[in-house]
């Protein structure tokens, strides 16, 4: 049971409507994540409903990460799934397995994310993205070798998006684990 129960949608304050709308970035480079036959993250949203002002601010940021990022959707999901692995955030992992598949990752690749940047078959850039997540979560900075590999393929805006994607999902993992947020009903294994 979560430390603080997510609010059911019928109890959300009216300010949550504006908070949800804030998720649409001013510059949309990627489509909205698919919702049909996908988890709805209602426990996440219901937790944010306790603090609509924070939800509005974070959703603006997260909307950029999801739909406005200069990274490809595949690159974004590599980073997010690696953070979920490093932070042992099953909630984040399960939500983003669906998004990773939608971004073109197959199940074998998703499994390899848990093994990290030294797993076989990653391109040099993909390995560097995974390593950057490891370094940011572990030491709070990307090392020179990893930076050089990233900078050979990514421009300054993309490098910023790497750092802020890891930071956004590290923060969410902190929330999920600190609140002991349960998987949404549609994600729980059937008895």
PDB file of C-alpha atoms in Angstrom:
ATOM      1  CA  UNK A   1       0.000   0.000   0.000  1.00  0.00           C
ATOM      2  CA  UNK A   2       1.326   3.442  -0.928  1.00  0.00           C
ATOM      3  CA  UNK A   3       2.443   5.724   1.897  1.00  0.00           C
ATOM      4  CA  UNK A   4       0.051   8.347   0.561  1.00  0.00           C
ATOM      5  CA  UNK A   5      -2.759   6.995  -1.578  1.00  0.00           C
ATOM      6  CA  UNK A   6      -3.162   8.538  -5.046  1.00  0.00           C
ATOM      7  CA  UNK A   7      -6.344  10.547  -5.376  1.00  0.00           C
ATOM      8  CA  UNK A   8      -9.004   8.907  -7.532  1.00  0.00           C
ATOM      9  CA  UNK A   9      -9.806  11.030 -10.568  1.00  0.00           C
ATOM     10  CA  UNK A  10     -13.215  12.045  -9.178  1.00  0.00           C
ATOM     11  CA  UNK A  11     -11.408  13.721  -6.246  1.00  0.00           C
ATOM     12  CA  UNK A  12      -8.828  15.625  -8.289  1.00  0.00           C
ATOM     13  CA  UNK A  13      -8.858  19.372  -7.674  1.00  0.00           C
ATOM     14  CA  UNK A  14     -10.024  21.425 -10.633  1.00  0.00           C
ATOM     15  CA  UNK A  15      -6.461  22.812 -11.035  1.00  0.00           C
ATOM     16  CA  UNK A  16      -5.366  19.406 -12.330  1.00  0.00           C
ATOM     17  CA  UNK A  17      -7.019  20.186 -15.685  1.00  0.00           C
ATOM     18  CA  UNK A  18      -4.547  23.065 -16.248  1.00  0.00           C
ATOM     19  CA  UNK A  19      -1.720  20.913 -14.929  1.00  0.00           C
ATOM     20  CA  UNK A  20      -2.520  18.156 -17.431  1.00  0.00           C
ATOM     21  CA  UNK A  21      -2.736  20.686 -20.276  1.00  0.00           C
ATOM     22  CA  UNK A  22       0.741  21.950 -19.357  1.00  0.00           C
ATOM     23  CA  UNK A  23       2.186  18.663 -20.601  1.00  0.00           C
ATOM     24  CA  UNK A  24       1.871  19.804 -24.230  1.00  0.00           C
ATOM     25  CA  UNK A  25       5.201  21.445 -25.112  1.00  0.00           C
ATOM     26  CA  UNK A  26       5.302  24.641 -27.185  1.00  0.00           C
ATOM     27  CA  UNK A  27       7.442  22.824 -29.771  1.00  0.00           C
ATOM     28  CA  UNK A  28       6.226  19.294 -30.306  1.00  0.00           C
ATOM     29  CA  UNK A  29       8.797  17.144 -32.116  1.00  0.00           C
ATOM     30  CA  UNK A  30       7.268  13.770 -31.260  1.00  0.00           C
ATOM     31  CA  UNK A  31       3.659  12.570 -31.112  1.00  0.00           C
ATOM     32  CA  UNK A  32       1.829  12.197 -27.841  1.00  0.00           C
ATOM     33  CA  UNK A  33       2.523   8.799 -26.295  1.00  0.00           C
ATOM     34  CA  UNK A  34      -0.008   6.189 -27.344  1.00  0.00           C
ATOM     35  CA  UNK A  35      -2.840   5.702 -24.886  1.00  0.00           C
ATOM     36  CA  UNK A  36      -4.975   2.968 -26.444  1.00  0.00           C
ATOM     37  CA  UNK A  37      -4.156  -0.385 -24.830  1.00  0.00           C
ATOM     38  CA  UNK A  38      -1.441   1.318 -22.763  1.00  0.00           C
ATOM     39  CA  UNK A  39      -1.132   1.915 -19.020  1.00  0.00           C
ATOM     40  CA  UNK A  40      -2.677   5.214 -17.982  1.00  0.00           C
ATOM     41  CA  UNK A  41      -0.305   5.959 -15.058  1.00  0.00           C
ATOM     42  CA  UNK A  42      -3.280   6.869 -12.893  1.00  0.00           C
ATOM     43  CA  UNK A  43      -1.352   6.238  -9.669  1.00  0.00           C
ATOM     44  CA  UNK A  44       1.296   8.711 -10.816  1.00  0.00           C
ATOM     45  CA  UNK A  45      -1.284  11.285 -11.827  1.00  0.00           C
ATOM     46  CA  UNK A  46      -3.313  10.678  -8.670  1.00  0.00           C
ATOM     47  CA  UNK A  47      -0.220  11.282  -6.564  1.00  0.00           C
ATOM     48  CA  UNK A  48       0.514  14.530  -8.384  1.00  0.00           C
ATOM     49  CA  UNK A  49      -3.151  15.528  -7.842  1.00  0.00           C
ATOM     50  CA  UNK A  50      -2.261  16.131  -4.192  1.00  0.00           C
ATOM     51  CA  UNK A  51      -0.143  19.113  -5.382  1.00  0.00           C
ATOM     52  CA  UNK A  52      -1.532  20.646  -8.602  1.00  0.00           C
ATOM     53  CA  UNK A  53       0.976  23.538  -8.632  1.00  0.00           C
ATOM     54  CA  UNK A  54       3.883  21.103  -8.577  1.00  0.00           C
ATOM     55  CA  UNK A  55       2.092  18.918 -11.131  1.00  0.00           C
ATOM     56  CA  UNK A  56       1.741  21.898 -13.480  1.00  0.00           C
ATOM     57  CA  UNK A  57       5.432  22.771 -13.214  1.00  0.00           C
ATOM     58  CA  UNK A  58       6.657  19.194 -13.555  1.00  0.00           C
ATOM     59  CA  UNK A  59       4.263  18.315 -16.381  1.00  0.00           C
ATOM     60  CA  UNK A  60       5.574  21.282 -18.380  1.00  0.00           C
ATOM     61  CA  UNK A  61       9.080  19.862 -17.963  1.00  0.00           C
ATOM     62  CA  UNK A  62       8.024  16.253 -18.554  1.00  0.00           C
ATOM     63  CA  UNK A  63       6.028  17.244 -21.639  1.00  0.00           C
ATOM     64  CA  UNK A  64       9.243  18.569 -23.148  1.00  0.00           C
ATOM     65  CA  UNK A  65      11.065  15.340 -22.283  1.00  0.00           C
ATOM     66  CA  UNK A  66       8.332  13.201 -23.840  1.00  0.00           C
ATOM     67  CA  UNK A  67       7.261  15.230 -26.868  1.00  0.00           C
ATOM     68  CA  UNK A  68       9.616  18.183 -27.300  1.00  0.00           C
ATOM     69  CA  UNK A  69      13.010  16.561 -26.821  1.00  0.00           C
ATOM     70  CA  UNK A  70      15.629  16.865 -29.550  1.00  0.00           C
ATOM     71  CA  UNK A  71      16.581  13.235 -28.900  1.00  0.00           C
ATOM     72  CA  UNK A  72      14.895  10.451 -30.814  1.00  0.00           C
ATOM     73  CA  UNK A  73      12.140   8.594 -29.002  1.00  0.00           C
ATOM     74  CA  UNK A  74      14.409   5.534 -28.944  1.00  0.00           C
ATOM     75  CA  UNK A  75      17.250   7.500 -27.339  1.00  0.00           C
ATOM     76  CA  UNK A  76      14.856   8.972 -24.769  1.00  0.00           C
ATOM     77  CA  UNK A  77      13.536   5.538 -23.808  1.00  0.00           C
ATOM     78  CA  UNK A  78      17.037   4.049 -23.528  1.00  0.00           C
ATOM     79  CA  UNK A  79      17.823   6.741 -20.959  1.00  0.00           C
ATOM     80  CA  UNK A  80      14.549   6.413 -19.045  1.00  0.00           C
ATOM     81  CA  UNK A  81      14.658   2.629 -18.863  1.00  0.00           C
ATOM     82  CA  UNK A  82      18.281   2.758 -17.692  1.00  0.00           C
ATOM     83  CA  UNK A  83      17.342   5.184 -14.903  1.00  0.00           C
ATOM     84  CA  UNK A  84      14.489   2.865 -13.920  1.00  0.00           C
ATOM     85  CA  UNK A  85      16.984  -0.008 -13.745  1.00  0.00           C
ATOM     86  CA  UNK A  86      19.554   1.914 -11.746  1.00  0.00           C
ATOM     87  CA  UNK A  87      16.950   3.240  -9.292  1.00  0.00           C
ATOM     88  CA  UNK A  88      15.166  -0.120  -9.062  1.00  0.00           C
ATOM     89  CA  UNK A  89      11.918   1.621  -9.934  1.00  0.00           C
ATOM     90  CA  UNK A  90       9.569  -1.093 -11.115  1.00  0.00           C
ATOM     91  CA  UNK A  91       6.785   1.456 -11.616  1.00  0.00           C
ATOM     92  CA  UNK A  92       8.939   3.532 -13.975  1.00  0.00           C
ATOM     93  CA  UNK A  93      10.253   0.416 -15.721  1.00  0.00           C
ATOM     94  CA  UNK A  94       6.845  -1.110 -16.432  1.00  0.00           C
ATOM     95  CA  UNK A  95       5.379   2.169 -17.696  1.00  0.00           C
ATOM     96  CA  UNK A  96       8.291   2.750 -20.065  1.00  0.00           C
ATOM     97  CA  UNK A  97       8.576  -0.783 -21.425  1.00  0.00           C
ATOM     98  CA  UNK A  98       5.409   0.055 -23.370  1.00  0.00           C
ATOM     99  CA  UNK A  99       6.819   3.393 -24.513  1.00  0.00           C
ATOM    100  CA  UNK A 100      10.152   1.781 -25.368  1.00  0.00           C
ATOM    101  CA  UNK A 101       8.403  -0.708 -27.622  1.00  0.00           C
ATOM    102  CA  UNK A 102       6.454   2.128 -29.244  1.00  0.00           C
ATOM    103  CA  UNK A 103       9.804   3.887 -29.826  1.00  0.00           C
ATOM    104  CA  UNK A 104      11.172   0.876 -31.699  1.00  0.00           C
ATOM    105  CA  UNK A 105      12.994  -1.056 -28.984  1.00  0.00           C
ATOM    106  CA  UNK A 106      12.399  -4.779 -29.149  1.00  0.00           C
ATOM    107  CA  UNK A 107      12.106  -6.989 -26.070  1.00  0.00           C
ATOM    108  CA  UNK A 108      15.677  -8.262 -26.418  1.00  0.00           C
ATOM    109  CA  UNK A 109      17.006  -4.697 -26.451  1.00  0.00           C
ATOM    110  CA  UNK A 110      14.817  -3.743 -23.504  1.00  0.00           C
ATOM    111  CA  UNK A 111      16.258  -6.686 -21.579  1.00  0.00           C
ATOM    112  CA  UNK A 112      19.801  -5.621 -22.475  1.00  0.00           C
ATOM    113  CA  UNK A 113      19.203  -2.172 -20.978  1.00  0.00           C
ATOM    114  CA  UNK A 114      19.326  -3.817 -17.561  1.00  0.00           C
ATOM    115  CA  UNK A 115      22.811  -5.138 -18.423  1.00  0.00           C
ATOM    116  CA  UNK A 116      23.943  -1.622 -19.275  1.00  0.00           C
ATOM    117  CA  UNK A 117      26.376   0.006 -21.651  1.00  0.00           C
ATOM    118  CA  UNK A 118      28.754  -2.944 -21.792  1.00  0.00           C
ATOM    119  CA  UNK A 119      26.105  -5.361 -23.083  1.00  0.00           C
ATOM    120  CA  UNK A 120      26.756  -6.516 -26.651  1.00  0.00           C
ATOM    121  CA  UNK A 121      25.214  -5.058 -29.791  1.00  0.00           C
ATOM    122  CA  UNK A 122      24.761  -1.431 -28.720  1.00  0.00           C
ATOM    123  CA  UNK A 123      25.990   1.150 -31.179  1.00  0.00           C
ATOM    124  CA  UNK A 124      28.727   3.386 -29.726  1.00  0.00           C
ATOM    125  CA  UNK A 125      26.169   6.194 -29.281  1.00  0.00           C
ATOM    126  CA  UNK A 126      23.619   3.932 -27.563  1.00  0.00           C
ATOM    127  CA  UNK A 127      26.290   2.564 -25.214  1.00  0.00           C
ATOM    128  CA  UNK A 128      27.348   6.150 -24.439  1.00  0.00           C
ATOM    129  CA  UNK A 129      23.742   7.135 -23.667  1.00  0.00           C
ATOM    130  CA  UNK A 130      23.409   4.248 -21.226  1.00  0.00           C
ATOM    131  CA  UNK A 131      26.797   5.060 -19.729  1.00  0.00           C
ATOM    132  CA  UNK A 132      25.805   8.737 -19.375  1.00  0.00           C
ATOM    133  CA  UNK A 133      22.749   7.653 -17.370  1.00  0.00           C
ATOM    134  CA  UNK A 134      24.995   5.493 -15.171  1.00  0.00           C
ATOM    135  CA  UNK A 135      27.406   8.361 -14.614  1.00  0.00           C
ATOM    136  CA  UNK A 136      24.742  10.984 -13.949  1.00  0.00           C
ATOM    137  CA  UNK A 137      22.882   8.770 -11.485  1.00  0.00           C
ATOM    138  CA  UNK A 138      26.114   7.540  -9.880  1.00  0.00           C
ATOM    139  CA  UNK A 139      28.398  10.565  -9.758  1.00  0.00           C
ATOM    140  CA  UNK A 140      26.256  13.440 -10.981  1.00  0.00           C
ATOM    141  CA  UNK A 141      28.385  14.162 -14.073  1.00  0.00           C
ATOM    142  CA  UNK A 142      29.184  12.699 -17.466  1.00  0.00           C
ATOM    143  CA  UNK A 143      32.853  11.690 -17.748  1.00  0.00           C
ATOM    144  CA  UNK A 144      35.100  13.087 -20.468  1.00  0.00           C
ATOM    145  CA  UNK A 145      35.257   9.840 -22.478  1.00  0.00           C
ATOM    146  CA  UNK A 146      31.488   9.440 -22.502  1.00  0.00           C
ATOM    147  CA  UNK A 147      31.034  13.127 -23.315  1.00  0.00           C
ATOM    148  CA  UNK A 148      33.331  12.870 -26.322  1.00  0.00           C
ATOM    149  CA  UNK A 149      31.379   9.909 -27.708  1.00  0.00           C
ATOM    150  CA  UNK A 150      28.062  11.697 -27.187  1.00  0.00           C
ATOM    151  CA  UNK A 151      29.336  15.015 -28.589  1.00  0.00           C
ATOM    152  CA  UNK A 152      30.537  13.289 -31.767  1.00  0.00           C
ATOM    153  CA  UNK A 153      26.884  12.610 -32.683  1.00  0.00           C
ATOM    154  CA  UNK A 154      24.750  14.981 -30.600  1.00  0.00           C
ATOM    155  CA  UNK A 155      24.509  18.760 -30.676  1.00  0.00           C
ATOM    156  CA  UNK A 156      24.357  20.993 -27.611  1.00  0.00           C
ATOM    157  CA  UNK A 157      20.551  20.866 -27.353  1.00  0.00           C
ATOM    158  CA  UNK A 158      20.620  17.079 -27.515  1.00  0.00           C
ATOM    159  CA  UNK A 159      23.328  16.925 -24.846  1.00  0.00           C
ATOM    160  CA  UNK A 160      21.164  19.100 -22.602  1.00  0.00           C
ATOM    161  CA  UNK A 161      18.199  16.816 -23.293  1.00  0.00           C
ATOM    162  CA  UNK A 162      20.298  13.786 -22.267  1.00  0.00           C
ATOM    163  CA  UNK A 163      21.078  15.365 -18.893  1.00  0.00           C
ATOM    164  CA  UNK A 164      17.559  16.612 -18.240  1.00  0.00           C
ATOM    165  CA  UNK A 165      15.906  13.343 -19.312  1.00  0.00           C
ATOM    166  CA  UNK A 166      17.993  11.460 -16.778  1.00  0.00           C
ATOM    167  CA  UNK A 167      17.248  14.116 -14.150  1.00  0.00           C
ATOM    168  CA  UNK A 168      13.494  14.108 -14.758  1.00  0.00           C
ATOM    169  CA  UNK A 169      13.210  10.351 -14.502  1.00  0.00           C
ATOM    170  CA  UNK A 170      15.564  10.140 -11.549  1.00  0.00           C
ATOM    171  CA  UNK A 171      13.220  12.548  -9.757  1.00  0.00           C
ATOM    172  CA  UNK A 172      10.187  10.462 -10.706  1.00  0.00           C
ATOM    173  CA  UNK A 173      11.935   7.294  -9.493  1.00  0.00           C
ATOM    174  CA  UNK A 174      12.572   9.022  -6.159  1.00  0.00           C
ATOM    175  CA  UNK A 175       8.859   9.819  -5.913  1.00  0.00           C
ATOM    176  CA  UNK A 176       7.712   6.335  -6.940  1.00  0.00           C
ATOM    177  CA  UNK A 177       9.977   4.620  -4.448  1.00  0.00           C
ATOM    178  CA  UNK A 178       9.560   7.121  -1.603  1.00  0.00           C
ATOM    179  CA  UNK A 179       5.760   6.995  -1.851  1.00  0.00           C
ATOM    180  CA  UNK A 180       5.962   3.206  -2.323  1.00  0.00           C
ATOM    181  CA  UNK A 181       3.638   3.717  -5.265  1.00  0.00           C
ATOM    182  CA  UNK A 182       1.880   0.552  -6.340  1.00  0.00           C
ATOM    183  CA  UNK A 183       1.591  -0.544  -9.943  1.00  0.00           C
ATOM    184  CA  UNK A 184      -1.688   0.469 -11.510  1.00  0.00           C
ATOM    185  CA  UNK A 185      -4.286  -2.315 -11.509  1.00  0.00           C
ATOM    186  CA  UNK A 186      -3.898  -2.953 -15.254  1.00  0.00           C
ATOM    187  CA  UNK A 187      -0.170  -3.617 -14.738  1.00  0.00           C
ATOM    188  CA  UNK A 188      -0.388  -6.027 -11.821  1.00  0.00           C
ATOM    189  CA  UNK A 189       0.047  -9.727 -12.600  1.00  0.00           C
ATOM    190  CA  UNK A 190      -3.210 -11.634 -12.725  1.00  0.00           C
ATOM    191  CA  UNK A 191      -3.597 -14.220  -9.911  1.00  0.00           C
TER     192      UNK A 191
END
